[in-house]
mmCIF file of C-alpha atoms in Angstrom:
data_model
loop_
_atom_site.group_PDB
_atom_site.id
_atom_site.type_symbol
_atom_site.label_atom_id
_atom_site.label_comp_id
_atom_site.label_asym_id
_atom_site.label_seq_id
_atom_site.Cartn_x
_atom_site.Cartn_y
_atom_site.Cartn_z
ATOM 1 C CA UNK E 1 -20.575 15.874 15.506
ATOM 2 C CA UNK E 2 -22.930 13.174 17.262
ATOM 3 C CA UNK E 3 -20.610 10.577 15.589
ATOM 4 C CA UNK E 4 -17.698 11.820 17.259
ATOM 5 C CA UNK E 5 -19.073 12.664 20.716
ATOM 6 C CA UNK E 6 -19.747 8.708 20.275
ATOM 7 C CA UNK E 7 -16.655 7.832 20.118
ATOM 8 C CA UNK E 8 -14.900 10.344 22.140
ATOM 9 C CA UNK E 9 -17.381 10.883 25.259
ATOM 10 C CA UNK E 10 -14.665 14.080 26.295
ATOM 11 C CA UNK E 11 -15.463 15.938 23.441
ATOM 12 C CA UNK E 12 -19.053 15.783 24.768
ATOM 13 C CA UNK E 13 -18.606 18.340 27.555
ATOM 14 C CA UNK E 14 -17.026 20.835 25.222
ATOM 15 C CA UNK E 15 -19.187 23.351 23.361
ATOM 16 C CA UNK E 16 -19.490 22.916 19.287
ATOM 17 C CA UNK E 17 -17.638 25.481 18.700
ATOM 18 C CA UNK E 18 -14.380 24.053 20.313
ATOM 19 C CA UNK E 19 -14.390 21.003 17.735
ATOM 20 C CA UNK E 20 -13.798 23.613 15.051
ATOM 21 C CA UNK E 21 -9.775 22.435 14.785
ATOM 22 C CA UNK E 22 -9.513 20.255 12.131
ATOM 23 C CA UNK E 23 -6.968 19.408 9.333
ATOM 24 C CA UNK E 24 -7.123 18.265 6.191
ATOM 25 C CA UNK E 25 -4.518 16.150 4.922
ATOM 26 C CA UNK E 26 -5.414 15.429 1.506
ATOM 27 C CA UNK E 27 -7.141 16.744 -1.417
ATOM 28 C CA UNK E 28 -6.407 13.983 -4.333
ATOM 29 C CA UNK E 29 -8.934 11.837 -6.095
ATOM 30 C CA UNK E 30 -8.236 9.066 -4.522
ATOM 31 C CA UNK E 31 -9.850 10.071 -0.930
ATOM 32 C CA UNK E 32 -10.240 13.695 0.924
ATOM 33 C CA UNK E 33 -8.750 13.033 4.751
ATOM 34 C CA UNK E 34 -9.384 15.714 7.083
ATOM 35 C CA UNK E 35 -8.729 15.578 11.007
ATOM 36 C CA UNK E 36 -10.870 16.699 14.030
ATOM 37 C CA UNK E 37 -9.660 17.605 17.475
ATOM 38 C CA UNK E 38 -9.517 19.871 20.458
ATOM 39 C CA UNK E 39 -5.959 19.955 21.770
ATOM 40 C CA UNK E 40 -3.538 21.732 19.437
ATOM 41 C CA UNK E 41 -0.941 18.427 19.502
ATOM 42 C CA UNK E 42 -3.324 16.625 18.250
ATOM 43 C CA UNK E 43 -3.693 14.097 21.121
ATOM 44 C CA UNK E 44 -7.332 13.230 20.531
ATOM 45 C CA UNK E 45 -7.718 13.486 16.935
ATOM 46 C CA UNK E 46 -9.740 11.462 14.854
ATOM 47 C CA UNK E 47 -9.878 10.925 11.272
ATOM 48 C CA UNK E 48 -12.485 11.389 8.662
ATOM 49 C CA UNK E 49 -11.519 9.514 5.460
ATOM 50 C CA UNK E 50 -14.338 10.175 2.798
ATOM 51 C CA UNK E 51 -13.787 8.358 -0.557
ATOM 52 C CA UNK E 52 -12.978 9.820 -4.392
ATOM 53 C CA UNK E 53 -15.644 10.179 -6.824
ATOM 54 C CA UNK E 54 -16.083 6.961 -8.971
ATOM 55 C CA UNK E 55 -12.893 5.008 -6.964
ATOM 56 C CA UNK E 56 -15.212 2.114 -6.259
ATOM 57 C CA UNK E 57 -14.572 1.177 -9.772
ATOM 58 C CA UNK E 58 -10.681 0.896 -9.085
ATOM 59 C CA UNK E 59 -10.689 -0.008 -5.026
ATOM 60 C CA UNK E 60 -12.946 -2.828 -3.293
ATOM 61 C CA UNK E 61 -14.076 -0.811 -0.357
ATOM 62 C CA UNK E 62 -15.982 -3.797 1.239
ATOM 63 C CA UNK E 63 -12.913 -5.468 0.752
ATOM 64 C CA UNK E 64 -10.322 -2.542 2.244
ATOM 65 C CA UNK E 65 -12.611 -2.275 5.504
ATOM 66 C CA UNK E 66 -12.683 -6.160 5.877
ATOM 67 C CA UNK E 67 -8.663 -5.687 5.790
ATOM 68 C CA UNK E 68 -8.666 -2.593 8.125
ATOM 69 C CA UNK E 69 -10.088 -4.737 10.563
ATOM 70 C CA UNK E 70 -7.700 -7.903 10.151
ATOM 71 C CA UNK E 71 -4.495 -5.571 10.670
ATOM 72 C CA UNK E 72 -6.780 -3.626 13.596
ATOM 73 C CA UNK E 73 -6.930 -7.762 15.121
ATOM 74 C CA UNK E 74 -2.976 -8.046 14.677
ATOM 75 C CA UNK E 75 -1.776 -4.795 16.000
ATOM 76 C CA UNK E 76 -1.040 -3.519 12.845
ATOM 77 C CA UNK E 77 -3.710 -0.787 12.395
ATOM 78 C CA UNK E 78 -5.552 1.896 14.695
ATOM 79 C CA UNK E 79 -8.843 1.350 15.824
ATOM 80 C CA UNK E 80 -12.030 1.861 13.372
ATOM 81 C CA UNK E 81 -14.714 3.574 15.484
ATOM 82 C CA UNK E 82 -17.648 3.314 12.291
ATOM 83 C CA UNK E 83 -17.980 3.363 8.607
ATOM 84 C CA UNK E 84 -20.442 5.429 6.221
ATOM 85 C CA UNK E 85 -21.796 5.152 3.090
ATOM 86 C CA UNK E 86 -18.842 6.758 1.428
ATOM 87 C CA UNK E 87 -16.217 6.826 3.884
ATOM 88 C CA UNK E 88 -15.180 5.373 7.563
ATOM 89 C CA UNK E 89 -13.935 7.181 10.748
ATOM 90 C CA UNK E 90 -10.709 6.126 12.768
ATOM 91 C CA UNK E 91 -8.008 6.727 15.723
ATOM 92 C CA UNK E 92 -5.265 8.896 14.398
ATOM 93 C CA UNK E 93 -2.135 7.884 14.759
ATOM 94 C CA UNK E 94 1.044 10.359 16.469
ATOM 95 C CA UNK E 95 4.253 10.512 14.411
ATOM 96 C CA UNK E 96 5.765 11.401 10.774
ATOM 97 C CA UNK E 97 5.278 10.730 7.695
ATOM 98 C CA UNK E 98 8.142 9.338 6.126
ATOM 99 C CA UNK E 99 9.589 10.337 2.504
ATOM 100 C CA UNK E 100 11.866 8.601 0.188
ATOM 101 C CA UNK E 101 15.008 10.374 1.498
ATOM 102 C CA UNK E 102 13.903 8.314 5.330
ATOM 103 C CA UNK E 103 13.332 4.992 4.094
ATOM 104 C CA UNK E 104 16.951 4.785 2.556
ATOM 105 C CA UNK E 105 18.468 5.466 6.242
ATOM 106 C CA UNK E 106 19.375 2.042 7.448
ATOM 107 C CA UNK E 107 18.039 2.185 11.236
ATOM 108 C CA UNK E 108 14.700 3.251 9.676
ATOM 109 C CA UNK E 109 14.411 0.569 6.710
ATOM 110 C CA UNK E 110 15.182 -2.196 9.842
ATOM 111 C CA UNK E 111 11.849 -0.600 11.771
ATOM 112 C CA UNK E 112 10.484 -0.984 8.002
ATOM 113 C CA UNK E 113 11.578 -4.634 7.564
ATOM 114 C CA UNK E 114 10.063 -5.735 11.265
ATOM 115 C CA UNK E 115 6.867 -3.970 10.457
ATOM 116 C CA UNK E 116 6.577 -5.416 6.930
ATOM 117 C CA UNK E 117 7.283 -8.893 8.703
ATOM 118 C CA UNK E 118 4.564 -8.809 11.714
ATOM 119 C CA UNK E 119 2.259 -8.060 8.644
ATOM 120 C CA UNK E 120 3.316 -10.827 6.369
ATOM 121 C CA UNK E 121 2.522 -12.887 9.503
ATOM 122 C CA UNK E 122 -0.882 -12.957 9.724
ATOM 123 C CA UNK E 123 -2.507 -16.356 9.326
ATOM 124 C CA UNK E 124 -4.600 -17.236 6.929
ATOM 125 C CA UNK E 125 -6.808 -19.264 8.860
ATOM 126 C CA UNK E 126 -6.220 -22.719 7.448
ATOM 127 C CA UNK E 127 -7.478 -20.836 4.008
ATOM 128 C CA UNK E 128 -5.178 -20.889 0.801
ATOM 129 C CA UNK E 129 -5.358 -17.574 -0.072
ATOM 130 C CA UNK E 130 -4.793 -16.530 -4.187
ATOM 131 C CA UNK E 131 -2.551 -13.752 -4.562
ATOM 132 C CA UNK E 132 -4.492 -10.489 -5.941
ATOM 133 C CA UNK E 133 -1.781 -9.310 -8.223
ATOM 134 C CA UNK E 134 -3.644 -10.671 -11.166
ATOM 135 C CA UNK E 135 -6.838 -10.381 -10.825
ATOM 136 C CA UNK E 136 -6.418 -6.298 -10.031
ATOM 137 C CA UNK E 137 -4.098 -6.418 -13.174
ATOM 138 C CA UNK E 138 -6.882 -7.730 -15.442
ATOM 139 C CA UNK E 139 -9.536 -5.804 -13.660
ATOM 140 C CA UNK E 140 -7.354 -2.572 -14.747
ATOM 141 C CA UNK E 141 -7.366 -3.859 -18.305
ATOM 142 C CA UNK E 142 -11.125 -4.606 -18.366
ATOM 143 C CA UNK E 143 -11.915 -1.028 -16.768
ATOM 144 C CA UNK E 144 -10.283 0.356 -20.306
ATOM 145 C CA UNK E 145 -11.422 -1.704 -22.430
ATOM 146 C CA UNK E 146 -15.185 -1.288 -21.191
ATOM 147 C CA UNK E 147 -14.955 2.045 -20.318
ATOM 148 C CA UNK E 148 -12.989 3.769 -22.875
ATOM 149 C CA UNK E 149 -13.469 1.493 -25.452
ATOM 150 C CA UNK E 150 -13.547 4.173 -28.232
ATOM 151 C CA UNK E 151 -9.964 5.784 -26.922
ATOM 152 C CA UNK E 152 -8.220 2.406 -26.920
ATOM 153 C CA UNK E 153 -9.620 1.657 -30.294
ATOM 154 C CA UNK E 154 -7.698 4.788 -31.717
ATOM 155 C CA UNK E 155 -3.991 3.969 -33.044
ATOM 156 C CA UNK E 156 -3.225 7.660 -32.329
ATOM 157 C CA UNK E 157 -4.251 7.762 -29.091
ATOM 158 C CA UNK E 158 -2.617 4.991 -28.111
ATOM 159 C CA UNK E 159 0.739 6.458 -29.661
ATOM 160 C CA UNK E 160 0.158 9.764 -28.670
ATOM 161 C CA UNK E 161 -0.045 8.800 -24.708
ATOM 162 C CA UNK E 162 2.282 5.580 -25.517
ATOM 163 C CA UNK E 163 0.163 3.130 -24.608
ATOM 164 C CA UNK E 164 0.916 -0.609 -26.674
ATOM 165 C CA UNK E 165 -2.551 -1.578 -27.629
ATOM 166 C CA UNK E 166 -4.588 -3.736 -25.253
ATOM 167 C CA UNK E 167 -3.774 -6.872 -27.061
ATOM 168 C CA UNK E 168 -0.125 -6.607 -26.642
ATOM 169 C CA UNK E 169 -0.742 -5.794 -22.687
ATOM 170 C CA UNK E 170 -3.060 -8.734 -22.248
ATOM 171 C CA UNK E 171 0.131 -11.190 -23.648
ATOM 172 C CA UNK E 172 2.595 -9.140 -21.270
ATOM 173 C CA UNK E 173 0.273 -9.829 -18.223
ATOM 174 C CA UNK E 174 0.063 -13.883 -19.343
ATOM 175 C CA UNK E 175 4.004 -13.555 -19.984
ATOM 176 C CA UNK E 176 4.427 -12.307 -16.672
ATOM 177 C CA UNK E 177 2.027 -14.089 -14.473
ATOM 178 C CA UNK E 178 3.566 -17.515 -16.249
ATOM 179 C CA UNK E 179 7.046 -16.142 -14.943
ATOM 180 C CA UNK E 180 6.237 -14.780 -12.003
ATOM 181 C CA UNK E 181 4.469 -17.626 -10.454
ATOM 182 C CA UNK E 182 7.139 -20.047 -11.077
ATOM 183 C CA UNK E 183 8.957 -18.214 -8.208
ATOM 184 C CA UNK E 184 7.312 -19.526 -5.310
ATOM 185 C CA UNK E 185 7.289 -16.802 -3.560
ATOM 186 C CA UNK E 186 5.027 -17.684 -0.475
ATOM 187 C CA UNK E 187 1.507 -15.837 -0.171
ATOM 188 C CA UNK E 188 1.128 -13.581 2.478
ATOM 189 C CA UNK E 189 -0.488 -10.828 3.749
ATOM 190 C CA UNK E 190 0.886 -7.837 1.866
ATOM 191 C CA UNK E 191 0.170 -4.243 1.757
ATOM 192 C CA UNK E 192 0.852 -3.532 -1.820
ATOM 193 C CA UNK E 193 1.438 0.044 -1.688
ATOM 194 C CA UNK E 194 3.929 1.439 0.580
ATOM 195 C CA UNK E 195 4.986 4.354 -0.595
ATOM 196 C CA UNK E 196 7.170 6.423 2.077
ATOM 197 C CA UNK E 197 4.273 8.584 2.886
ATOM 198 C CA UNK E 198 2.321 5.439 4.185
ATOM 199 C CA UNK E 199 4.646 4.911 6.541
ATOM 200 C CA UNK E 200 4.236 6.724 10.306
ATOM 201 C CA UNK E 201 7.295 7.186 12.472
ATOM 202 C CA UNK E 202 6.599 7.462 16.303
ATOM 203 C CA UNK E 203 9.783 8.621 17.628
ATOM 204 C CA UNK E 204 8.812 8.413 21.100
ATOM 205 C CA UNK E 205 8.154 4.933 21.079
ATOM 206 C CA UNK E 206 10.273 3.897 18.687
ATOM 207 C CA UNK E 207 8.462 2.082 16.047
ATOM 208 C CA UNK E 208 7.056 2.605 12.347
ATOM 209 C CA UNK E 209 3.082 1.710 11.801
ATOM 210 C CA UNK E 210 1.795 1.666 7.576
ATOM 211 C CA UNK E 211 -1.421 3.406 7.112
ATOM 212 C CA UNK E 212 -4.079 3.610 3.773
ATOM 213 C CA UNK E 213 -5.163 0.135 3.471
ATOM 214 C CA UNK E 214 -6.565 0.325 -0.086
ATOM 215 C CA UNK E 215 -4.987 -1.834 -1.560
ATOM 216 C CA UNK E 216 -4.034 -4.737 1.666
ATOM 217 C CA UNK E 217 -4.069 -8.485 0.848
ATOM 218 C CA UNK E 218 -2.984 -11.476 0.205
ATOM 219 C CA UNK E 219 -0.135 -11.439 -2.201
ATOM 220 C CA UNK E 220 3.169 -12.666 -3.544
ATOM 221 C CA UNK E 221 5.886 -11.523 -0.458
ATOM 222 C CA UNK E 222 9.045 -10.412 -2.752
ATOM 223 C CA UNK E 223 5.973 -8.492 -4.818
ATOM 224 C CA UNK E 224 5.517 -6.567 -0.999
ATOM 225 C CA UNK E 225 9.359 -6.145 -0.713
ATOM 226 C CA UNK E 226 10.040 -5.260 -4.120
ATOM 227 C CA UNK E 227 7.174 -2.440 -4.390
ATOM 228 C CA UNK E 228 8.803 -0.923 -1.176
ATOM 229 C CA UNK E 229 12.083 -1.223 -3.071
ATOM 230 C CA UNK E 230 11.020 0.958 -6.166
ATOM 231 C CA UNK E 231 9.976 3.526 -3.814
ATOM 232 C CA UNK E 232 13.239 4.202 -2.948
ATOM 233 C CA UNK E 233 13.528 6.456 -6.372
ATOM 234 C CA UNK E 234 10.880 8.697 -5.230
ATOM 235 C CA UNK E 235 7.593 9.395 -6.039
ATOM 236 C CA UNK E 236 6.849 12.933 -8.098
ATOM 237 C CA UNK E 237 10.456 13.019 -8.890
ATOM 238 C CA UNK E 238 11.744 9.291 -9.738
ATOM 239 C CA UNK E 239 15.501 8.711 -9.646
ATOM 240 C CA UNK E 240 15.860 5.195 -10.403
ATOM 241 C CA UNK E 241 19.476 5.948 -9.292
ATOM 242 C CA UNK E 242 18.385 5.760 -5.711
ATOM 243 C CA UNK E 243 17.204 2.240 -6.018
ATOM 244 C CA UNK E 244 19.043 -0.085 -2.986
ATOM 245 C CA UNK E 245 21.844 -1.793 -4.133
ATOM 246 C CA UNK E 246 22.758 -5.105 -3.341
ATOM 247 C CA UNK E 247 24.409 -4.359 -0.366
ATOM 248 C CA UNK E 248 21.383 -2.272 0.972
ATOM 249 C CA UNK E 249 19.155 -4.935 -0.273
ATOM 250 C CA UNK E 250 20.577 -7.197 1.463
ATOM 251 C CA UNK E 251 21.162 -5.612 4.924
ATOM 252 C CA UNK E 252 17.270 -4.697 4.608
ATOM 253 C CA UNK E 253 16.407 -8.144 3.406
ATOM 254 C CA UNK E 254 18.226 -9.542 6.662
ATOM 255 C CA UNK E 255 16.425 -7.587 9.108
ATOM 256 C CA UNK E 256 13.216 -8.385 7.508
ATOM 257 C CA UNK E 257 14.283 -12.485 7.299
ATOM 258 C CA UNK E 258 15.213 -12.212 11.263
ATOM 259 C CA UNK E 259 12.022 -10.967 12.538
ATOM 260 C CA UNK E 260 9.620 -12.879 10.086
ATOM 261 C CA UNK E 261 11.501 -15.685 11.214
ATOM 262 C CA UNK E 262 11.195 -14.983 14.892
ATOM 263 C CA UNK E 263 7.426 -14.310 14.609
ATOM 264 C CA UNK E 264 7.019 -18.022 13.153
ATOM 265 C CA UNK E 265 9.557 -19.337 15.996
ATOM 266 C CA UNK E 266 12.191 -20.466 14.102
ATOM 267 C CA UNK E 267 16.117 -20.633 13.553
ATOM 268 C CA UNK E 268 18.545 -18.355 11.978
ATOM 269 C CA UNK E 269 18.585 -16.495 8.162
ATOM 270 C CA UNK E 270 21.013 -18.902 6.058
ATOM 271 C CA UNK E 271 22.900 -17.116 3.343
ATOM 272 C CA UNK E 272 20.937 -19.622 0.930
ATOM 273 C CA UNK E 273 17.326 -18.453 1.897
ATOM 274 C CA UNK E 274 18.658 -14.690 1.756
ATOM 275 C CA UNK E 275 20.054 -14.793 -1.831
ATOM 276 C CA UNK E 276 16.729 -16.629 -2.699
ATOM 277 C CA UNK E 277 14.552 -13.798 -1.357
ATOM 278 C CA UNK E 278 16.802 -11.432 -2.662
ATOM 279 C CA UNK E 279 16.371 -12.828 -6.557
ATOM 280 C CA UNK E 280 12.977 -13.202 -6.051
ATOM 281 C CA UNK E 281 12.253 -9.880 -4.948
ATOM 282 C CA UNK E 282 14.282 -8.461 -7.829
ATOM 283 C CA UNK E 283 12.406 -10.101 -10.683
ATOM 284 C CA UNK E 284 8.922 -8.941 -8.709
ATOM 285 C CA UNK E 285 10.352 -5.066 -8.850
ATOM 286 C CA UNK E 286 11.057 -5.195 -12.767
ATOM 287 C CA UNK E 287 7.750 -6.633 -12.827
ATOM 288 C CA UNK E 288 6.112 -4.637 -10.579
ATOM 289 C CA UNK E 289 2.908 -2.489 -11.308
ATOM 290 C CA UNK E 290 1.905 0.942 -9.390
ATOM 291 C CA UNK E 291 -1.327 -0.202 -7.826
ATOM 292 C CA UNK E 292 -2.230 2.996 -7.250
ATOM 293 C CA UNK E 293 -3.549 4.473 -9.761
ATOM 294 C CA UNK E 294 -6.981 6.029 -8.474
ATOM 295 C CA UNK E 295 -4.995 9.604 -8.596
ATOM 296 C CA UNK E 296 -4.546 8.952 -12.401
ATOM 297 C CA UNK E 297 -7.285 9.397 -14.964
ATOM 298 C CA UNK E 298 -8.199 5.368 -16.267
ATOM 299 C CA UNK E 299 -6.811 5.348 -19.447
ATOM 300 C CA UNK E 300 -4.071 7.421 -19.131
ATOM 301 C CA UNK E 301 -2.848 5.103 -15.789
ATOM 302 C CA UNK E 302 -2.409 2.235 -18.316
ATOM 303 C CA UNK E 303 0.971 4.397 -18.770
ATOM 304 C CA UNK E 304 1.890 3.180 -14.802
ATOM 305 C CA UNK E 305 -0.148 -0.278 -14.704
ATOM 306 C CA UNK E 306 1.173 -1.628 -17.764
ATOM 307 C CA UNK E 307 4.216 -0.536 -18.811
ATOM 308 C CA UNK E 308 6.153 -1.349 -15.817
ATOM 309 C CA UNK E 309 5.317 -4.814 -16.167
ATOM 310 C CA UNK E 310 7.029 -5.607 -19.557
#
């Protein structure tokens, strides 16, 4: 409570009682998210994020609050009033959660696009950043094959769950990384992990912000693109029916071309640059591994790291 009054100096002249509205917005492994407030509508709400048991070994959390604060510099995140040993506390943020069946509507993919752009726009501060596809990818790996060492080991396991064995995913990863990286796509910040639900509509003012920044940085921009893209099939449900088309593709591809563009000051999206992006970002979604895995158990997410990658 003394945290909060810090923050909020109104709830201060309120009795303790009157905080007792709260929300809690998820229950997963991955985090527990609960919100705290006085006004039904939620106007002065702040959020409590405290983190999943053992998802240190999966997420950098020095590295996700260092990233918090970079998109907080850029206008592309709320404010962060503190951190805690296992969690932080921050401004909540008005509007709606998206789902799959939203982000397929063409005037709210374009406020996707122009949000995805302003973020793949922050400098790098004369640095030469690395993109962290890999080294997450062979962190993954390494987690199994220290951890459950004895599981992985077992034939039938691995056929059972329909895993390939470790050695055949290490080659895939070198296969792909050796592909991959011969597409130039340009390094920028990327937040690796938008799933519809990480996306906030404000309809009052128009816009879309992208929230949970567990998995920000610097990374390959059709990777960005084409992770959004595969989300278009749906998350519990996957209907890989639903993925965009070309024509979609394109027409989101476009939007997202014109306002990256406009944000480094220069001309207009040639057809030539569009069909570029629009190859790249199609080999990076075949490739493309579910970063998210905290809500899995370790071994048995080698089923989404892995296998989507070959």
């Amino acid at each position: 409570m003394n945290t909060l009054y810090h923050f909020k100096p109104g709830m201060g002249n309120l009795l303790p009682f009157s905080l007792s509205l709260s929300k809690l917005f998820t229950e997963g492994i991955t985090n527990k998210l609960m919100a705290c407030f006085t006004d039904e509508n939620m106007r002065d709400a702040v959020l409590v994020r405290v983190y999943g048991r053992k998802t240190e070994l999966i997420v950098d959390r020095a590295n996700e609050l260092r990233n918090f604060q970079v998109l907080q510099d850029n206008g592309c995140a709320p404010n962060l009033f503190c951190t805690f040993e296992n969690g932080y506390c921050y401004e909540f943020m008005s509007g709606k959660a998206l789902g799959p069946e939203h982000i397929r509507e063409s005037s709210m993919f374009r406020l996707v696009a122009q949000e995805m752009a302003k973020m793949h726009r922050i400098h790098t501060n004369g640095s030469l950043p690395k993109p962290c596809l890999w080294h997450r990818l062979y962190k993954y790996l390494n987690i199994v094959k220290t951890e459950f060492a004895k599981k992985t080991s077992n034939s039938s396991f691995l056929q059972e769950m329909q895993i390939p064995s470790l050695e055949v995913l290490e080659e895939e990863i070198h296969w792909m990384k050796e592909h991959l990286s011969q597409l130039q796509s340009p390094i920028v910040f990327c937040h690796n992990d938008l799933l519809s639900k990480n996306i906030i509509y404000n309809k009052t003012e128009g816009h879309v912000r992208f929230i949970d920044y567990e998995y920000t940085g610097y990374n390959y921009q059709a990777y960005d693109i084409g992770n959004h893209f595969n989300e278009f099939a749906g998350l519990n449900e996957v209907d890989y029916s639903l993925y965009p088309c070309k024509e979609v593709q394109l027409q989101w591809l476009r939007y997202y071309l014109q306002s990256y563009k406009k944000l480094r000051g220069s001309g207009a999206v040639s057809e030539e640059e569009l069909e570029s992006l629009y190859v790249q970002v199609n080999q990076f979604a075949l490739g493309q591994s579910n970063l998210n895995v905290c809500n899995y158990d370790p071994v048995a997410s080698t089923t989404v790291i892995i296998p989507c990658l070959i």
